Amino acid sequence: MLSLGFAFLLAVFPLYSWIPMLTEEASPYATGFLLWALPTFTVIFLLNFLDRYTWLRSTPQLSSAIQYAGVFMVASGGLFASQQKHIGRMMGYASIVETGLLLLAAGLRSTEVVNVTFLLLTPRGLELAVWALAISIIKRKVYSLRFSEVRGLARSYPVAVTSIILAHLSMAGFPLLAGFPSRAALWQELGGESLTISLWVFIGLLGLLIGAIRTLAVFVMAEENKAWELNETWVQVIMLGVGVIGLFILGIFPQVLQPFIANLPALFEHLGQ
C-alpha cells in the first residue's frame, strides 16, 4: 500500500513545478482552461479505468493510495496558498487543492463515489472562469500580480476584486457559494471512513481560506483619500456578474445540478457497488 501511495505522490508531484510557473507567466484564460481541463479529464479517465477493471476496483490498497495522494495535494496546496504572495500562483494552488479533493472522491469506498466526484467537478469550471477573467482584467493594469503590485486595487477594480475573492472563497468551501455543497458531501463520506483524512482536508481548506483573507486584505489596503472608481467595462461587469450569481445559485440551490448528474452513475455502473 505504501509503495502505491508513493507512486501516486510521484505522479502528482510535478504539479508543484509547472502550475506555479504557468499561473505566473501564461495568459489567465489559457491557465484557467488547463487547470480545468487536465484534472477533469484525468479524473474521468480514472473513474472509467476503475469501473472497467474489477481487480483494480476490488483492491483496497489502491483506494488508500489514491486517497493518500489526494490528502497530500489538499493539505500541502492549502498550506502553500496560505503563504502565497502572488494572485496567479494562488489560483494554481487552489486548483491543486481541488484536484486533491477530486482524488479523495474517486478513492471513496462508497456507493456515492460517482455523485460526489461529479458534484465537485461541476462548479470547478465556473470558479476558474470567474477567477481567470477577473485576473486578466487586473493584469492589464499592473506589471505583476504580486501583492506589492495589486495593493489597494479594490477601489479601482471593485467588480474584478470581488469576483476573485468570491471564486477563491468558493474553492475554499465557504457557505452559500458553489463549492460548499460538494465539500460538505465529501466530508460526510470521509467522516465515515477516516477522521484523520477529514482533519487534513479541513487543514487544507483552512489554508485556502487564509489565503483568501490575506488576498482581500491586500486588495483593500488603499490610501483613505483614494476615490472609488469603476474601471471595468460594462461587458466585463456583466460577465463577472453572471459568474458570481452562478456561484451563489449553485451554493444556495445545489439541487439545480440534479438533472445533470442524476444519470451519471449509469456511465460507471460497477463503481460504488
PDB file of C-alpha atoms in Angstrom:
ATOM      1  CA  MET A   1       0.000   0.000   0.000  1.00  0.00           C
ATOM      2  CA  LEU A   2       2.836   2.379   0.856  1.00  0.00           C
ATOM      3  CA  SER A   3       4.506   1.710  -2.484  1.00  0.00           C
ATOM      4  CA  LEU A   4       1.276   2.513  -4.303  1.00  0.00           C
ATOM      5  CA  GLY A   5       0.919   5.674  -2.243  1.00  0.00           C
ATOM      6  CA  PHE A   6       4.420   6.798  -3.145  1.00  0.00           C
ATOM      7  CA  ALA A   7       3.734   6.034  -6.804  1.00  0.00           C
ATOM      8  CA  PHE A   8       0.694   8.312  -6.805  1.00  0.00           C
ATOM      9  CA  LEU A   9       2.627  11.011  -4.978  1.00  0.00           C
ATOM     10  CA  LEU A  10       5.341  10.862  -7.628  1.00  0.00           C
ATOM     11  CA  ALA A  11       2.631  11.150 -10.290  1.00  0.00           C
ATOM     12  CA  VAL A  12       1.044  14.275  -8.831  1.00  0.00           C
ATOM     13  CA  PHE A  13       4.182  15.996  -7.500  1.00  0.00           C
ATOM     14  CA  PRO A  14       5.114  17.560 -10.895  1.00  0.00           C
ATOM     15  CA  LEU A  15       2.022  19.760 -10.482  1.00  0.00           C
ATOM     16  CA  TYR A  16       4.027  21.790  -7.984  1.00  0.00           C
ATOM     17  CA  SER A  17       6.657  22.584 -10.592  1.00  0.00           C
ATOM     18  CA  TRP A  18       4.587  23.536 -13.630  1.00  0.00           C
ATOM     19  CA  ILE A  19       1.417  25.031 -12.109  1.00  0.00           C
ATOM     20  CA  PRO A  20       3.113  27.922 -10.229  1.00  0.00           C
ATOM     21  CA  MET A  21       5.156  28.843 -13.306  1.00  0.00           C
ATOM     22  CA  LEU A  22       2.124  28.503 -15.584  1.00  0.00           C
ATOM     23  CA  THR A  23      -0.098  30.712 -13.436  1.00  0.00           C
ATOM     24  CA  GLU A  24       2.618  33.352 -13.128  1.00  0.00           C
ATOM     25  CA  GLU A  25       3.710  33.638 -16.751  1.00  0.00           C
ATOM     26  CA  ALA A  26       0.911  32.415 -19.037  1.00  0.00           C
ATOM     27  CA  SER A  27      -2.341  34.047 -20.077  1.00  0.00           C
ATOM     28  CA  PRO A  28      -5.037  33.739 -17.368  1.00  0.00           C
ATOM     29  CA  TYR A  29      -7.508  32.350 -19.928  1.00  0.00           C
ATOM     30  CA  ALA A  30      -5.137  29.590 -21.059  1.00  0.00           C
ATOM     31  CA  THR A  31      -4.171  28.889 -17.471  1.00  0.00           C
ATOM     32  CA  GLY A  32      -7.769  28.632 -16.311  1.00  0.00           C
ATOM     33  CA  PHE A  33      -8.650  26.292 -19.171  1.00  0.00           C
ATOM     34  CA  LEU A  34      -5.701  23.979 -18.498  1.00  0.00           C
ATOM     35  CA  LEU A  35      -6.347  23.950 -14.751  1.00  0.00           C
ATOM     36  CA  TRP A  36      -9.915  22.895 -15.514  1.00  0.00           C
ATOM     37  CA  ALA A  37      -9.392  20.507 -18.411  1.00  0.00           C
ATOM     38  CA  LEU A  38      -6.414  18.379 -17.339  1.00  0.00           C
ATOM     39  CA  PRO A  39      -7.658  17.326 -13.867  1.00  0.00           C
ATOM     40  CA  THR A  40     -11.230  16.903 -15.142  1.00  0.00           C
ATOM     41  CA  PHE A  41     -10.339  14.566 -17.977  1.00  0.00           C
ATOM     42  CA  THR A  42      -7.805  12.723 -15.799  1.00  0.00           C
ATOM     43  CA  VAL A  43     -10.363  12.022 -13.072  1.00  0.00           C
ATOM     44  CA  ILE A  44     -12.993  10.893 -15.580  1.00  0.00           C
ATOM     45  CA  PHE A  45     -10.420   8.574 -17.165  1.00  0.00           C
ATOM     46  CA  LEU A  46      -9.528   7.257 -13.683  1.00  0.00           C
ATOM     47  CA  LEU A  47     -13.181   6.519 -12.905  1.00  0.00           C
ATOM     48  CA  ASN A  48     -13.611   4.757 -16.236  1.00  0.00           C
ATOM     49  CA  PHE A  49     -10.436   2.747 -15.599  1.00  0.00           C
ATOM     50  CA  LEU A  50     -11.627   1.670 -12.150  1.00  0.00           C
ATOM     51  CA  ASP A  51     -15.080   0.847 -13.484  1.00  0.00           C
ATOM     52  CA  ARG A  52     -13.699  -1.328 -16.268  1.00  0.00           C
ATOM     53  CA  TYR A  53     -11.248  -3.487 -14.308  1.00  0.00           C
ATOM     54  CA  THR A  54     -12.762  -5.413 -11.428  1.00  0.00           C
ATOM     55  CA  TRP A  55      -9.438  -6.452  -9.900  1.00  0.00           C
ATOM     56  CA  LEU A  56      -8.420  -2.814  -9.537  1.00  0.00           C
ATOM     57  CA  ARG A  57     -11.770  -1.751  -8.152  1.00  0.00           C
ATOM     58  CA  SER A  58     -11.689  -4.501  -5.536  1.00  0.00           C
ATOM     59  CA  THR A  59      -8.168  -3.686  -4.326  1.00  0.00           C
ATOM     60  CA  PRO A  60      -8.413  -1.721  -1.058  1.00  0.00           C
ATOM     61  CA  GLN A  61      -4.741  -0.711  -1.270  1.00  0.00           C
ATOM     62  CA  LEU A  62      -5.380   1.182  -4.493  1.00  0.00           C
ATOM     63  CA  SER A  63      -8.203   3.191  -2.942  1.00  0.00           C
ATOM     64  CA  SER A  64      -5.973   4.062   0.021  1.00  0.00           C
ATOM     65  CA  ALA A  65      -3.128   5.075  -2.291  1.00  0.00           C
ATOM     66  CA  ILE A  66      -5.416   7.393  -4.283  1.00  0.00           C
ATOM     67  CA  GLN A  67      -6.647   8.982  -1.073  1.00  0.00           C
ATOM     68  CA  TYR A  68      -3.091   9.429   0.253  1.00  0.00           C
ATOM     69  CA  ALA A  69      -2.210  11.338  -2.903  1.00  0.00           C
ATOM     70  CA  GLY A  70      -5.393  13.406  -2.545  1.00  0.00           C
ATOM     71  CA  VAL A  71      -4.671  14.242   1.093  1.00  0.00           C
ATOM     72  CA  PHE A  72      -1.135  15.287   0.193  1.00  0.00           C
ATOM     73  CA  MET A  73      -2.392  17.637  -2.511  1.00  0.00           C
ATOM     74  CA  VAL A  74      -5.173  19.150  -0.378  1.00  0.00           C
ATOM     75  CA  ALA A  75      -3.060  19.715   2.737  1.00  0.00           C
ATOM     76  CA  SER A  76       0.122  20.928   1.070  1.00  0.00           C
ATOM     77  CA  GLY A  77      -1.740  23.012  -1.538  1.00  0.00           C
ATOM     78  CA  GLY A  78      -3.705  24.754   1.202  1.00  0.00           C
ATOM     79  CA  LEU A  79      -0.581  25.411   3.276  1.00  0.00           C
ATOM     80  CA  PHE A  80       1.267  26.835   0.258  1.00  0.00           C
ATOM     81  CA  ALA A  81      -1.750  29.006  -0.593  1.00  0.00           C
ATOM     82  CA  SER A  82      -1.839  30.427   2.937  1.00  0.00           C
ATOM     83  CA  GLN A  83       1.734  31.707   2.471  1.00  0.00           C
ATOM     84  CA  GLN A  84       1.447  32.831  -1.162  1.00  0.00           C
ATOM     85  CA  LYS A  85       2.006  36.439  -2.246  1.00  0.00           C
ATOM     86  CA  HIS A  86       1.048  36.165  -5.913  1.00  0.00           C
ATOM     87  CA  ILE A  87      -2.579  36.089  -7.133  1.00  0.00           C
ATOM     88  CA  GLY A  88      -1.861  33.869 -10.124  1.00  0.00           C
ATOM     89  CA  ARG A  89       0.017  31.327  -8.029  1.00  0.00           C
ATOM     90  CA  MET A  90      -2.814  31.457  -5.512  1.00  0.00           C
ATOM     91  CA  MET A  91      -5.207  30.278  -8.238  1.00  0.00           C
ATOM     92  CA  GLY A  92      -2.784  27.495  -9.107  1.00  0.00           C
ATOM     93  CA  TYR A  93      -2.550  26.196  -5.565  1.00  0.00           C
ATOM     94  CA  ALA A  94      -6.325  26.450  -5.173  1.00  0.00           C
ATOM     95  CA  SER A  95      -6.613  24.259  -8.264  1.00  0.00           C
ATOM     96  CA  ILE A  96      -4.188  21.760  -6.698  1.00  0.00           C
ATOM     97  CA  VAL A  97      -6.411  21.608  -3.608  1.00  0.00           C
ATOM     98  CA  GLU A  98      -9.483  20.949  -5.765  1.00  0.00           C
ATOM     99  CA  THR A  99      -7.641  18.250  -7.708  1.00  0.00           C
ATOM    100  CA  GLY A 100      -6.767  16.621  -4.399  1.00  0.00           C
ATOM    101  CA  LEU A 101     -10.441  16.709  -3.416  1.00  0.00           C
ATOM    102  CA  LEU A 102     -11.308  15.004  -6.695  1.00  0.00           C
ATOM    103  CA  LEU A 103      -8.800  12.226  -5.942  1.00  0.00           C
ATOM    104  CA  LEU A 104     -10.265  11.822  -2.471  1.00  0.00           C
ATOM    105  CA  ALA A 105     -13.738  11.493  -4.001  1.00  0.00           C
ATOM    106  CA  ALA A 106     -12.506   8.995  -6.605  1.00  0.00           C
ATOM    107  CA  GLY A 107     -10.964   6.899  -3.833  1.00  0.00           C
ATOM    108  CA  LEU A 108     -14.126   6.680  -1.726  1.00  0.00           C
ATOM    109  CA  ARG A 109     -15.323   3.210  -0.736  1.00  0.00           C
ATOM    110  CA  SER A 110     -18.921   4.330  -1.054  1.00  0.00           C
ATOM    111  CA  THR A 111     -21.878   3.976  -3.372  1.00  0.00           C
ATOM    112  CA  GLU A 112     -21.791   7.785  -3.742  1.00  0.00           C
ATOM    113  CA  VAL A 113     -18.332   7.895  -5.316  1.00  0.00           C
ATOM    114  CA  VAL A 114     -19.589   8.983  -8.764  1.00  0.00           C
ATOM    115  CA  ASN A 115     -22.129  11.506  -7.446  1.00  0.00           C
ATOM    116  CA  VAL A 116     -19.635  13.184  -5.120  1.00  0.00           C
ATOM    117  CA  THR A 117     -16.940  13.315  -7.804  1.00  0.00           C
ATOM    118  CA  PHE A 118     -19.187  14.993 -10.361  1.00  0.00           C
ATOM    119  CA  LEU A 119     -20.617  17.291  -7.698  1.00  0.00           C
ATOM    120  CA  LEU A 120     -17.040  18.513  -7.232  1.00  0.00           C
ATOM    121  CA  LEU A 121     -16.410  18.776 -10.966  1.00  0.00           C
ATOM    122  CA  THR A 122     -19.495  20.820 -11.842  1.00  0.00           C
ATOM    123  CA  PRO A 123     -18.721  24.177 -10.136  1.00  0.00           C
ATOM    124  CA  ARG A 124     -14.990  23.924 -10.822  1.00  0.00           C
ATOM    125  CA  GLY A 125     -15.237  25.331 -14.350  1.00  0.00           C
ATOM    126  CA  LEU A 126     -17.316  28.312 -13.218  1.00  0.00           C
ATOM    127  CA  GLU A 127     -14.948  29.123 -10.343  1.00  0.00           C
ATOM    128  CA  LEU A 128     -11.877  29.054 -12.582  1.00  0.00           C
ATOM    129  CA  ALA A 129     -13.631  31.020 -15.349  1.00  0.00           C
ATOM    130  CA  VAL A 130     -14.600  33.831 -12.960  1.00  0.00           C
ATOM    131  CA  TRP A 131     -11.150  33.869 -11.368  1.00  0.00           C
ATOM    132  CA  ALA A 132      -9.298  33.863 -14.708  1.00  0.00           C
ATOM    133  CA  LEU A 133     -11.456  36.645 -16.207  1.00  0.00           C
ATOM    134  CA  ALA A 134     -11.018  38.847 -13.135  1.00  0.00           C
ATOM    135  CA  ILE A 135      -7.243  38.290 -13.101  1.00  0.00           C
ATOM    136  CA  SER A 136      -6.995  39.128 -16.812  1.00  0.00           C
ATOM    137  CA  ILE A 137      -8.704  42.481 -16.137  1.00  0.00           C
ATOM    138  CA  ILE A 138      -6.325  43.344 -13.312  1.00  0.00           C
ATOM    139  CA  LYS A 139      -3.287  42.115 -15.213  1.00  0.00           C
ATOM    140  CA  ARG A 140      -3.790  44.860 -17.816  1.00  0.00           C
ATOM    141  CA  LYS A 141      -3.341  47.448 -15.082  1.00  0.00           C
ATOM    142  CA  VAL A 142      -0.357  46.144 -13.131  1.00  0.00           C
ATOM    143  CA  TYR A 143       3.085  44.934 -14.127  1.00  0.00           C
ATOM    144  CA  SER A 144       2.948  41.920 -11.834  1.00  0.00           C
ATOM    145  CA  LEU A 145       0.266  40.072  -9.873  1.00  0.00           C
ATOM    146  CA  ARG A 146       2.330  40.116  -6.691  1.00  0.00           C
ATOM    147  CA  PHE A 147       0.731  41.519  -3.573  1.00  0.00           C
ATOM    148  CA  SER A 148       3.024  44.539  -3.650  1.00  0.00           C
ATOM    149  CA  GLU A 149       1.707  45.486  -7.097  1.00  0.00           C
ATOM    150  CA  VAL A 150      -2.028  44.935  -6.557  1.00  0.00           C
ATOM    151  CA  ARG A 151      -2.325  46.622  -3.164  1.00  0.00           C
ATOM    152  CA  GLY A 152      -5.401  48.858  -2.960  1.00  0.00           C
ATOM    153  CA  LEU A 153      -6.920  47.829  -6.311  1.00  0.00           C
ATOM    154  CA  ALA A 154     -10.306  47.182  -4.692  1.00  0.00           C
ATOM    155  CA  ARG A 155     -11.107  50.873  -5.133  1.00  0.00           C
ATOM    156  CA  SER A 156     -10.108  50.887  -8.805  1.00  0.00           C
ATOM    157  CA  TYR A 157     -11.474  47.489  -9.893  1.00  0.00           C
ATOM    158  CA  PRO A 158     -14.175  46.630  -7.343  1.00  0.00           C
ATOM    159  CA  VAL A 159     -16.054  44.130  -9.524  1.00  0.00           C
ATOM    160  CA  ALA A 160     -12.937  42.196 -10.549  1.00  0.00           C
ATOM    161  CA  VAL A 161     -11.603  42.120  -6.985  1.00  0.00           C
ATOM    162  CA  THR A 162     -14.960  40.962  -5.605  1.00  0.00           C
ATOM    163  CA  SER A 163     -15.092  38.219  -8.235  1.00  0.00           C
ATOM    164  CA  ILE A 164     -11.586  36.983  -7.354  1.00  0.00           C
ATOM    165  CA  ILE A 165     -12.391  36.822  -3.652  1.00  0.00           C
ATOM    166  CA  LEU A 166     -15.730  35.048  -4.162  1.00  0.00           C
ATOM    167  CA  ALA A 167     -14.207  32.487  -6.559  1.00  0.00           C
ATOM    168  CA  HIS A 168     -11.407  31.913  -4.046  1.00  0.00           C
ATOM    169  CA  LEU A 169     -13.863  31.509  -1.154  1.00  0.00           C
ATOM    170  CA  SER A 170     -15.941  29.117  -3.245  1.00  0.00           C
ATOM    171  CA  MET A 171     -12.895  26.903  -3.809  1.00  0.00           C
ATOM    172  CA  ALA A 172     -12.272  27.006  -0.063  1.00  0.00           C
ATOM    173  CA  GLY A 173     -15.795  25.687   0.531  1.00  0.00           C
ATOM    174  CA  PHE A 174     -17.249  28.856   2.038  1.00  0.00           C
ATOM    175  CA  PRO A 175     -21.003  28.521   2.822  1.00  0.00           C
ATOM    176  CA  LEU A 176     -23.556  29.838   0.291  1.00  0.00           C
ATOM    177  CA  LEU A 177     -21.044  29.535  -2.559  1.00  0.00           C
ATOM    178  CA  ALA A 178     -20.802  26.865  -5.246  1.00  0.00           C
ATOM    179  CA  GLY A 179     -18.006  24.864  -3.657  1.00  0.00           C
ATOM    180  CA  PHE A 180     -19.728  24.344  -0.308  1.00  0.00           C
ATOM    181  CA  PRO A 181     -22.292  21.586  -1.145  1.00  0.00           C
ATOM    182  CA  SER A 182     -19.711  19.336  -2.800  1.00  0.00           C
ATOM    183  CA  ARG A 183     -17.227  19.703   0.057  1.00  0.00           C
ATOM    184  CA  ALA A 184     -19.959  19.040   2.609  1.00  0.00           C
ATOM    185  CA  ALA A 185     -20.930  15.860   0.745  1.00  0.00           C
ATOM    186  CA  LEU A 186     -17.291  14.750   0.524  1.00  0.00           C
ATOM    187  CA  TRP A 187     -16.741  15.483   4.216  1.00  0.00           C
ATOM    188  CA  GLN A 188     -19.778  13.413   5.121  1.00  0.00           C
ATOM    189  CA  GLU A 189     -18.419  10.427   3.208  1.00  0.00           C
ATOM    190  CA  LEU A 190     -14.859  10.858   4.501  1.00  0.00           C
ATOM    191  CA  GLY A 191     -16.111  11.153   8.081  1.00  0.00           C
ATOM    192  CA  GLY A 192     -17.440   7.616   7.861  1.00  0.00           C
ATOM    193  CA  GLU A 193     -14.121   6.293   6.550  1.00  0.00           C
ATOM    194  CA  SER A 194     -11.313   8.202   8.251  1.00  0.00           C
ATOM    195  CA  LEU A 195     -11.378  11.074  10.723  1.00  0.00           C
ATOM    196  CA  THR A 196      -7.653  11.628  10.104  1.00  0.00           C
ATOM    197  CA  ILE A 197      -8.218  12.297   6.410  1.00  0.00           C
ATOM    198  CA  SER A 198     -11.134  14.586   7.279  1.00  0.00           C
ATOM    199  CA  LEU A 199      -8.851  16.563   9.606  1.00  0.00           C
ATOM    200  CA  TRP A 200      -6.201  17.028   6.903  1.00  0.00           C
ATOM    201  CA  VAL A 201      -8.868  18.122   4.435  1.00  0.00           C
ATOM    202  CA  PHE A 202     -10.024  20.700   6.987  1.00  0.00           C
ATOM    203  CA  ILE A 203      -6.434  21.948   7.380  1.00  0.00           C
ATOM    204  CA  GLY A 204      -6.016  22.265   3.607  1.00  0.00           C
ATOM    205  CA  LEU A 205      -9.278  24.169   3.142  1.00  0.00           C
ATOM    206  CA  LEU A 206      -8.441  26.358   6.138  1.00  0.00           C
ATOM    207  CA  GLY A 207      -5.137  27.255   4.474  1.00  0.00           C
ATOM    208  CA  LEU A 208      -7.016  28.161   1.307  1.00  0.00           C
ATOM    209  CA  LEU A 209      -9.394  30.328   3.353  1.00  0.00           C
ATOM    210  CA  ILE A 210      -6.458  32.097   4.997  1.00  0.00           C
ATOM    211  CA  GLY A 211      -5.057  32.795   1.536  1.00  0.00           C
ATOM    212  CA  ALA A 212      -8.384  34.378   0.522  1.00  0.00           C
ATOM    213  CA  ILE A 213      -8.407  36.588   3.633  1.00  0.00           C
ATOM    214  CA  ARG A 214      -4.821  37.707   3.005  1.00  0.00           C
ATOM    215  CA  THR A 215      -5.654  38.491  -0.626  1.00  0.00           C
ATOM    216  CA  LEU A 216      -8.691  40.535   0.413  1.00  0.00           C
ATOM    217  CA  ALA A 217      -6.614  42.439   2.981  1.00  0.00           C
ATOM    218  CA  VAL A 218      -4.067  43.402   0.301  1.00  0.00           C
ATOM    219  CA  PHE A 219      -6.750  44.494  -2.173  1.00  0.00           C
ATOM    220  CA  VAL A 220      -8.452  46.843   0.316  1.00  0.00           C
ATOM    221  CA  MET A 221      -5.194  48.271   1.664  1.00  0.00           C
ATOM    222  CA  ALA A 222      -5.502  51.671  -0.037  1.00  0.00           C
ATOM    223  CA  GLU A 223      -4.996  55.270   0.997  1.00  0.00           C
ATOM    224  CA  GLU A 224      -8.019  56.773   2.726  1.00  0.00           C
ATOM    225  CA  ASN A 225      -8.333  59.637   0.268  1.00  0.00           C
ATOM    226  CA  LYS A 226      -8.306  57.379  -2.788  1.00  0.00           C
ATOM    227  CA  ALA A 227     -11.625  57.625  -4.631  1.00  0.00           C
ATOM    228  CA  TRP A 228     -13.693  54.621  -5.694  1.00  0.00           C
ATOM    229  CA  GLU A 229     -13.754  54.011  -9.469  1.00  0.00           C
ATOM    230  CA  LEU A 230     -15.258  51.510 -11.865  1.00  0.00           C
ATOM    231  CA  ASN A 231     -12.603  50.793 -14.484  1.00  0.00           C
ATOM    232  CA  GLU A 232     -14.152  47.562 -15.764  1.00  0.00           C
ATOM    233  CA  THR A 233     -16.142  47.786 -18.993  1.00  0.00           C
ATOM    234  CA  TRP A 234     -19.854  47.040 -18.937  1.00  0.00           C
ATOM    235  CA  VAL A 235     -19.251  43.796 -20.799  1.00  0.00           C
ATOM    236  CA  GLN A 236     -16.755  42.722 -18.156  1.00  0.00           C
ATOM    237  CA  VAL A 237     -19.121  43.733 -15.357  1.00  0.00           C
ATOM    238  CA  ILE A 238     -21.972  41.723 -16.901  1.00  0.00           C
ATOM    239  CA  MET A 239     -19.810  38.627 -17.470  1.00  0.00           C
ATOM    240  CA  LEU A 240     -18.368  38.720 -13.960  1.00  0.00           C
ATOM    241  CA  GLY A 241     -21.818  39.450 -12.513  1.00  0.00           C
ATOM    242  CA  VAL A 242     -23.333  36.434 -14.241  1.00  0.00           C
ATOM    243  CA  GLY A 243     -20.476  34.268 -12.984  1.00  0.00           C
ATOM    244  CA  VAL A 244     -20.822  35.487  -9.396  1.00  0.00           C
ATOM    245  CA  ILE A 245     -24.601  34.995  -9.463  1.00  0.00           C
ATOM    246  CA  GLY A 246     -23.957  31.472 -10.717  1.00  0.00           C
ATOM    247  CA  LEU A 247     -21.640  30.818  -7.757  1.00  0.00           C
ATOM    248  CA  PHE A 248     -24.394  31.829  -5.343  1.00  0.00           C
ATOM    249  CA  ILE A 249     -27.108  29.872  -7.187  1.00  0.00           C
ATOM    250  CA  LEU A 250     -25.038  26.667  -7.124  1.00  0.00           C
ATOM    251  CA  GLY A 251     -24.247  27.246  -3.462  1.00  0.00           C
ATOM    252  CA  ILE A 252     -27.760  28.081  -2.237  1.00  0.00           C
ATOM    253  CA  PHE A 253     -29.700  25.797  -4.595  1.00  0.00           C
ATOM    254  CA  PRO A 254     -27.390  22.829  -5.320  1.00  0.00           C
ATOM    255  CA  GLN A 255     -30.421  20.820  -6.412  1.00  0.00           C
ATOM    256  CA  VAL A 256     -30.309  22.625  -9.777  1.00  0.00           C
ATOM    257  CA  LEU A 257     -27.429  20.299 -10.626  1.00  0.00           C
ATOM    258  CA  GLN A 258     -29.504  17.168 -10.001  1.00  0.00           C
ATOM    259  CA  PRO A 259     -30.839  16.852 -13.578  1.00  0.00           C
ATOM    260  CA  PHE A 260     -27.261  16.951 -14.889  1.00  0.00           C
ATOM    261  CA  ILE A 261     -25.737  14.376 -12.533  1.00  0.00           C
ATOM    262  CA  ALA A 262     -28.745  12.107 -11.927  1.00  0.00           C
ATOM    263  CA  ASN A 263     -27.875   9.760 -14.805  1.00  0.00           C
ATOM    264  CA  LEU A 264     -24.093   9.879 -14.443  1.00  0.00           C
ATOM    265  CA  PRO A 265     -23.844   6.777 -12.218  1.00  0.00           C
ATOM    266  CA  ALA A 266     -25.162   4.756 -15.150  1.00  0.00           C
ATOM    267  CA  LEU A 267     -21.942   5.587 -17.038  1.00  0.00           C
ATOM    268  CA  PHE A 268     -19.935   3.856 -14.295  1.00  0.00           C
ATOM    269  CA  GLU A 269     -22.323   1.072 -13.362  1.00  0.00           C
ATOM    270  CA  HIS A 270     -19.797  -1.001 -11.396  1.00  0.00           C
ATOM    271  CA  LEU A 271     -18.428   1.777  -9.174  1.00  0.00           C
ATOM    272  CA  GLY A 272     -19.796   2.098  -5.676  1.00  0.00           C
ATOM    273  CA  GLN A 273     -21.231  -1.435  -5.588  1.00  0.00           C
TER     274      GLN A 273
END
